């Protein structure tokens, strides 16, 4: 799934699934969402960037924004100048994301070059500490609204994505990966395997930390209880006032 563009939406959930760095919703037209570009994924989630076509009306602002990676020949090599924005990573449940797009449409699941992916990931690495994250929670079809998760979710997304971005940065200097760059299918497969390995390691460390924090809290509560009992015993053993009846 990584390094791929999706375009043609089904009519099941015709609602926006991305925001920009100003927290503004990116609107959809003709059942497409600025062609999300998947850069990272796990078994549960998809992490993607927004892509836009560069036109006369937006070319100046597109060039001013240093977080844009330019694709002069177009994402489909059709000479439609495009730009991938790397300031914001949008997140969705993987199954939900996959249900939004026509399975057999030629414009979906479209693999971009390794060179393009590398340029995007270089930019994400440079900006890794400043990336903005937005995650879809669910769709409110009665009111035709996309419901977004709370900002607390960004902390977890930032932690995992940052580690995967760093993983890729170091892999790019690894001869075992570089030698596959002329074979995109094999390259992305090797990369997915490495990402999964890193992801599993992160999950294991997270579970260990949660367990350690829980045990630490239990130990602290036990100590507080012991201290309280000792203080109560001291108070009860104090000599009583001689006028006490």
mmCIF file of C-alpha atoms in Angstrom:
data_model
loop_
_atom_site.group_PDB
_atom_site.id
_atom_site.type_symbol
_atom_site.label_atom_id
_atom_site.label_comp_id
_atom_site.label_asym_id
_atom_site.label_seq_id
_atom_site.Cartn_x
_atom_site.Cartn_y
_atom_site.Cartn_z
ATOM 1 C CA UNK A 1 0.000 0.000 0.000
ATOM 2 C CA UNK A 2 2.856 2.435 0.658
ATOM 3 C CA UNK A 3 3.970 4.809 -2.063
ATOM 4 C CA UNK A 4 0.569 4.558 -3.750
ATOM 5 C CA UNK A 5 -2.025 7.079 -4.897
ATOM 6 C CA UNK A 6 -5.789 6.634 -4.563
ATOM 7 C CA UNK A 7 -8.291 8.734 -6.451
ATOM 8 C CA UNK A 8 -11.702 7.341 -7.400
ATOM 9 C CA UNK A 9 -14.048 7.140 -4.437
ATOM 10 C CA UNK A 10 -17.065 4.918 -3.962
ATOM 11 C CA UNK A 11 -20.375 6.561 -3.086
ATOM 12 C CA UNK A 12 -20.537 4.826 0.285
ATOM 13 C CA UNK A 13 -19.020 7.664 2.316
ATOM 14 C CA UNK A 14 -18.762 10.788 0.117
ATOM 15 C CA UNK A 15 -17.167 12.858 2.870
ATOM 16 C CA UNK A 16 -13.762 14.530 3.435
ATOM 17 C CA UNK A 17 -11.023 12.513 5.147
ATOM 18 C CA UNK A 18 -8.198 15.065 5.442
ATOM 19 C CA UNK A 19 -7.263 18.402 6.967
ATOM 20 C CA UNK A 20 -4.399 20.784 6.236
ATOM 21 C CA UNK A 21 -1.863 22.237 8.664
ATOM 22 C CA UNK A 22 -4.275 25.062 9.560
ATOM 23 C CA UNK A 23 -6.814 22.445 10.669
ATOM 24 C CA UNK A 24 -9.026 23.278 7.683
ATOM 25 C CA UNK A 25 -10.915 20.429 6.057
ATOM 26 C CA UNK A 26 -9.788 19.621 2.516
ATOM 27 C CA UNK A 27 -12.971 19.451 0.488
ATOM 28 C CA UNK A 28 -13.785 16.736 -2.025
ATOM 29 C CA UNK A 29 -15.122 17.098 -5.548
ATOM 30 C CA UNK A 30 -16.308 14.459 -7.984
ATOM 31 C CA UNK A 31 -15.837 11.717 -5.371
ATOM 32 C CA UNK A 32 -12.109 12.311 -4.960
ATOM 33 C CA UNK A 33 -10.019 13.683 -2.128
ATOM 34 C CA UNK A 34 -7.013 15.397 -3.635
ATOM 35 C CA UNK A 35 -5.660 11.912 -4.333
ATOM 36 C CA UNK A 36 -4.264 10.741 -0.961
ATOM 37 C CA UNK A 37 -0.699 9.442 -1.136
ATOM 38 C CA UNK A 38 -0.059 6.650 1.376
ATOM 39 C CA UNK A 39 3.373 6.975 2.956
ATOM 40 C CA UNK A 40 3.077 4.694 6.003
ATOM 41 C CA UNK A 41 0.687 2.026 7.214
ATOM 42 C CA UNK A 42 0.144 -0.645 9.845
ATOM 43 C CA UNK A 43 -2.282 -3.521 10.134
ATOM 44 C CA UNK A 44 -4.766 -1.093 11.674
ATOM 45 C CA UNK A 45 -4.087 2.344 10.201
ATOM 46 C CA UNK A 46 -3.210 4.198 7.011
ATOM 47 C CA UNK A 47 -1.085 7.375 7.049
ATOM 48 C CA UNK A 48 -1.342 9.585 3.981
ATOM 49 C CA UNK A 49 -0.501 12.981 2.494
ATOM 50 C CA UNK A 50 -2.647 15.212 0.327
ATOM 51 C CA UNK A 51 -1.875 15.804 -3.342
ATOM 52 C CA UNK A 52 -3.115 18.660 -5.472
ATOM 53 C CA UNK A 53 -2.941 19.657 -9.122
ATOM 54 C CA UNK A 54 -0.903 22.818 -9.655
ATOM 55 C CA UNK A 55 -2.773 25.416 -11.721
ATOM 56 C CA UNK A 56 -2.431 29.083 -12.580
ATOM 57 C CA UNK A 57 -4.628 30.001 -9.639
ATOM 58 C CA UNK A 58 -2.468 28.241 -7.035
ATOM 59 C CA UNK A 59 1.010 27.991 -8.539
ATOM 60 C CA UNK A 60 2.398 30.977 -6.619
ATOM 61 C CA UNK A 61 1.150 29.798 -3.209
ATOM 62 C CA UNK A 62 2.286 26.252 -4.016
ATOM 63 C CA UNK A 63 5.841 27.411 -4.664
ATOM 64 C CA UNK A 64 5.870 29.572 -1.529
ATOM 65 C CA UNK A 65 4.970 26.569 0.653
ATOM 66 C CA UNK A 66 8.307 24.862 1.276
ATOM 67 C CA UNK A 67 6.572 21.695 2.462
ATOM 68 C CA UNK A 68 5.427 20.834 -1.063
ATOM 69 C CA UNK A 69 7.231 18.181 -3.107
ATOM 70 C CA UNK A 70 6.722 18.947 -6.797
ATOM 71 C CA UNK A 71 5.833 16.349 -9.416
ATOM 72 C CA UNK A 72 6.201 18.298 -12.699
ATOM 73 C CA UNK A 73 5.184 15.360 -14.906
ATOM 74 C CA UNK A 74 2.137 14.622 -12.776
ATOM 75 C CA UNK A 75 1.469 11.722 -10.427
ATOM 76 C CA UNK A 76 0.141 9.663 -13.337
ATOM 77 C CA UNK A 77 2.892 10.811 -15.719
ATOM 78 C CA UNK A 78 0.244 12.703 -17.691
ATOM 79 C CA UNK A 79 1.979 16.110 -17.564
ATOM 80 C CA UNK A 80 -0.560 17.466 -15.067
ATOM 81 C CA UNK A 81 1.764 19.316 -12.686
ATOM 82 C CA UNK A 82 1.096 18.158 -9.110
ATOM 83 C CA UNK A 83 2.427 18.710 -5.613
ATOM 84 C CA UNK A 84 2.490 16.470 -2.531
ATOM 85 C CA UNK A 85 2.244 18.368 0.750
ATOM 86 C CA UNK A 86 4.419 17.051 3.578
ATOM 87 C CA UNK A 87 3.341 19.348 6.414
ATOM 88 C CA UNK A 88 0.438 17.168 7.550
ATOM 89 C CA UNK A 89 -0.118 13.442 7.919
ATOM 90 C CA UNK A 90 -3.751 12.355 7.881
ATOM 91 C CA UNK A 91 -4.717 9.064 9.499
ATOM 92 C CA UNK A 92 -7.568 6.611 9.046
ATOM 93 C CA UNK A 93 -8.551 3.131 10.046
ATOM 94 C CA UNK A 94 -7.151 0.931 7.294
ATOM 95 C CA UNK A 95 -10.332 -1.020 6.583
ATOM 96 C CA UNK A 96 -12.340 2.194 6.511
ATOM 97 C CA UNK A 97 -9.870 3.773 4.091
ATOM 98 C CA UNK A 98 -9.890 0.780 1.758
ATOM 99 C CA UNK A 99 -13.707 0.775 1.700
ATOM 100 C CA UNK A 100 -13.712 4.321 0.288
ATOM 101 C CA UNK A 101 -12.096 3.490 -3.056
ATOM 102 C CA UNK A 102 -13.163 1.517 -6.104
ATOM 103 C CA UNK A 103 -11.126 -1.686 -6.046
ATOM 104 C CA UNK A 104 -10.674 -2.179 -9.782
ATOM 105 C CA UNK A 105 -10.342 1.465 -10.817
ATOM 106 C CA UNK A 106 -7.085 2.123 -12.697
ATOM 107 C CA UNK A 107 -6.523 5.390 -10.801
ATOM 108 C CA UNK A 108 -6.462 3.635 -7.442
ATOM 109 C CA UNK A 109 -3.630 1.675 -5.852
ATOM 110 C CA UNK A 110 -1.336 3.443 -8.325
ATOM 111 C CA UNK A 111 2.352 3.051 -7.442
ATOM 112 C CA UNK A 112 4.549 6.142 -7.664
ATOM 113 C CA UNK A 113 8.263 5.874 -8.267
ATOM 114 C CA UNK A 114 10.798 5.065 -5.572
ATOM 115 C CA UNK A 115 12.486 8.387 -6.365
ATOM 116 C CA UNK A 116 9.265 10.292 -5.558
ATOM 117 C CA UNK A 117 8.763 8.345 -2.328
ATOM 118 C CA UNK A 118 12.335 9.065 -1.312
ATOM 119 C CA UNK A 119 11.936 12.812 -1.908
ATOM 120 C CA UNK A 120 8.753 12.843 0.172
ATOM 121 C CA UNK A 121 10.314 10.854 3.012
ATOM 122 C CA UNK A 122 13.380 13.116 3.033
ATOM 123 C CA UNK A 123 11.106 16.100 3.547
ATOM 124 C CA UNK A 124 9.167 14.279 6.296
ATOM 125 C CA UNK A 125 12.449 13.432 8.012
ATOM 126 C CA UNK A 126 13.577 17.059 7.985
ATOM 127 C CA UNK A 127 10.238 18.160 9.436
ATOM 128 C CA UNK A 128 9.663 15.113 11.671
ATOM 129 C CA UNK A 129 9.351 17.139 14.885
ATOM 130 C CA UNK A 130 6.887 19.638 13.407
ATOM 131 C CA UNK A 131 4.453 17.420 11.525
ATOM 132 C CA UNK A 132 0.729 17.933 12.097
ATOM 133 C CA UNK A 133 -1.525 14.880 12.527
ATOM 134 C CA UNK A 134 -5.279 14.565 11.974
ATOM 135 C CA UNK A 135 -7.209 11.317 12.377
ATOM 136 C CA UNK A 136 -10.714 10.436 11.230
ATOM 137 C CA UNK A 137 -12.831 8.772 13.899
ATOM 138 C CA UNK A 138 -16.006 7.956 11.968
ATOM 139 C CA UNK A 139 -18.617 9.332 9.568
ATOM 140 C CA UNK A 140 -21.856 10.879 10.771
ATOM 141 C CA UNK A 141 -24.042 10.047 7.783
ATOM 142 C CA UNK A 142 -27.183 11.537 9.307
ATOM 143 C CA UNK A 143 -25.566 14.977 9.369
ATOM 144 C CA UNK A 144 -23.102 14.320 6.521
ATOM 145 C CA UNK A 145 -20.071 15.123 8.647
ATOM 146 C CA UNK A 146 -16.663 13.626 9.219
ATOM 147 C CA UNK A 147 -15.953 13.207 12.923
ATOM 148 C CA UNK A 148 -12.323 13.641 13.945
ATOM 149 C CA UNK A 149 -10.471 12.120 16.865
ATOM 150 C CA UNK A 150 -9.258 14.261 19.748
ATOM 151 C CA UNK A 151 -5.793 15.815 19.696
ATOM 152 C CA UNK A 152 -4.591 13.261 22.256
ATOM 153 C CA UNK A 153 -4.531 10.701 19.443
ATOM 154 C CA UNK A 154 -1.870 12.791 17.708
ATOM 155 C CA UNK A 155 0.618 11.957 20.428
ATOM 156 C CA UNK A 156 0.474 8.240 19.610
ATOM 157 C CA UNK A 157 0.463 8.830 15.843
ATOM 158 C CA UNK A 158 3.440 11.163 16.127
ATOM 159 C CA UNK A 159 5.413 8.631 18.175
ATOM 160 C CA UNK A 160 4.934 5.760 15.738
ATOM 161 C CA UNK A 161 5.280 7.765 12.521
ATOM 162 C CA UNK A 162 8.422 9.522 13.693
ATOM 163 C CA UNK A 163 10.115 6.203 14.370
ATOM 164 C CA UNK A 164 9.133 4.808 10.960
ATOM 165 C CA UNK A 165 10.337 7.978 9.220
ATOM 166 C CA UNK A 166 13.683 7.667 11.007
ATOM 167 C CA UNK A 167 13.810 3.977 10.058
ATOM 168 C CA UNK A 168 13.427 4.864 6.378
ATOM 169 C CA UNK A 169 16.042 7.611 6.562
ATOM 170 C CA UNK A 170 18.638 5.145 7.802
ATOM 171 C CA UNK A 171 17.572 2.464 5.324
ATOM 172 C CA UNK A 172 18.225 4.786 2.410
ATOM 173 C CA UNK A 173 21.928 4.519 3.202
ATOM 174 C CA UNK A 174 21.746 0.760 3.443
ATOM 175 C CA UNK A 175 23.146 -1.039 0.378
ATOM 176 C CA UNK A 176 20.615 -3.842 0.825
ATOM 177 C CA UNK A 177 17.810 -1.370 0.065
ATOM 178 C CA UNK A 178 19.524 0.849 -2.477
ATOM 179 C CA UNK A 179 20.207 -2.079 -4.801
ATOM 180 C CA UNK A 180 16.436 -2.669 -5.155
ATOM 181 C CA UNK A 181 15.567 0.871 -6.235
ATOM 182 C CA UNK A 182 15.340 -0.157 -9.899
ATOM 183 C CA UNK A 183 12.721 -2.736 -8.972
ATOM 184 C CA UNK A 184 9.908 -0.760 -7.262
ATOM 185 C CA UNK A 185 7.745 -3.782 -6.500
ATOM 186 C CA UNK A 186 10.544 -5.572 -4.677
ATOM 187 C CA UNK A 187 11.761 -2.344 -3.079
ATOM 188 C CA UNK A 188 8.380 -1.527 -1.527
ATOM 189 C CA UNK A 189 7.926 -5.130 -0.397
ATOM 190 C CA UNK A 190 11.279 -5.056 1.404
ATOM 191 C CA UNK A 191 10.332 -1.696 2.892
ATOM 192 C CA UNK A 192 6.951 -2.951 4.117
ATOM 193 C CA UNK A 193 8.684 -5.865 5.814
ATOM 194 C CA UNK A 194 11.096 -3.487 7.541
ATOM 195 C CA UNK A 195 8.284 -1.150 8.606
ATOM 196 C CA UNK A 196 6.332 -4.076 10.049
ATOM 197 C CA UNK A 197 9.395 -5.217 11.967
ATOM 198 C CA UNK A 198 9.866 -1.705 13.375
ATOM 199 C CA UNK A 199 6.151 -1.406 14.148
ATOM 200 C CA UNK A 200 6.088 -4.709 16.050
ATOM 201 C CA UNK A 201 9.112 -3.600 18.048
ATOM 202 C CA UNK A 202 7.411 -0.292 18.901
ATOM 203 C CA UNK A 203 4.251 -2.074 20.019
ATOM 204 C CA UNK A 204 6.253 -4.427 22.225
ATOM 205 C CA UNK A 205 8.108 -1.534 23.853
ATOM 206 C CA UNK A 206 4.842 0.357 24.349
ATOM 207 C CA UNK A 207 3.183 -2.636 26.037
ATOM 208 C CA UNK A 208 6.240 -3.086 28.261
ATOM 209 C CA UNK A 209 6.169 0.588 29.253
ATOM 210 C CA UNK A 210 2.430 0.478 30.002
ATOM 211 C CA UNK A 211 2.972 -2.590 32.192
ATOM 212 C CA UNK A 212 5.961 -0.972 33.940
ATOM 213 C CA UNK A 213 3.994 2.251 34.571
ATOM 214 C CA UNK A 214 1.069 0.242 35.950
ATOM 215 C CA UNK A 215 3.337 -1.704 38.316
ATOM 216 C CA UNK A 216 5.006 1.534 39.406
ATOM 217 C CA UNK A 217 1.617 3.068 40.194
ATOM 218 C CA UNK A 218 0.611 -0.021 42.206
ATOM 219 C CA UNK A 219 3.891 0.163 44.175
ATOM 220 C CA UNK A 220 3.351 3.877 44.839
ATOM 221 C CA UNK A 221 -0.198 3.269 46.083
ATOM 222 C CA UNK A 222 1.081 0.493 48.389
ATOM 223 C CA UNK A 223 3.735 2.845 49.762
ATOM 224 C CA UNK A 224 1.169 5.598 50.301
ATOM 225 C CA UNK A 225 -1.008 3.097 52.192
ATOM 226 C CA UNK A 226 1.929 2.015 54.385
ATOM 227 C CA UNK A 227 2.819 5.650 55.133
ATOM 228 C CA UNK A 228 -0.793 6.432 56.038
ATOM 229 C CA UNK A 229 -0.968 3.458 58.412
ATOM 230 C CA UNK A 230 2.279 4.476 60.082
ATOM 231 C CA UNK A 231 1.019 8.031 60.547
ATOM 232 C CA UNK A 232 -2.265 6.780 61.977
ATOM 233 C CA UNK A 233 -0.401 4.539 64.427
ATOM 234 C CA UNK A 234 1.735 7.463 65.575
ATOM 235 C CA UNK A 235 -1.355 9.554 66.177
ATOM 236 C CA UNK A 236 -3.102 6.808 68.153
ATOM 237 C CA UNK A 237 -0.027 6.252 70.366
ATOM 238 C CA UNK A 238 0.302 9.900 71.395
ATOM 239 C CA UNK A 239 -0.421 10.559 75.130
ATOM 240 C CA UNK A 240 -3.940 11.856 75.648
ATOM 241 C CA UNK A 241 -4.702 15.224 77.244
ATOM 242 C CA UNK A 242 -5.108 14.787 81.040
ATOM 243 C CA UNK A 243 -8.473 16.539 80.908
ATOM 244 C CA UNK A 244 -9.743 14.086 78.327
ATOM 245 C CA UNK A 245 -12.794 12.149 79.611
#
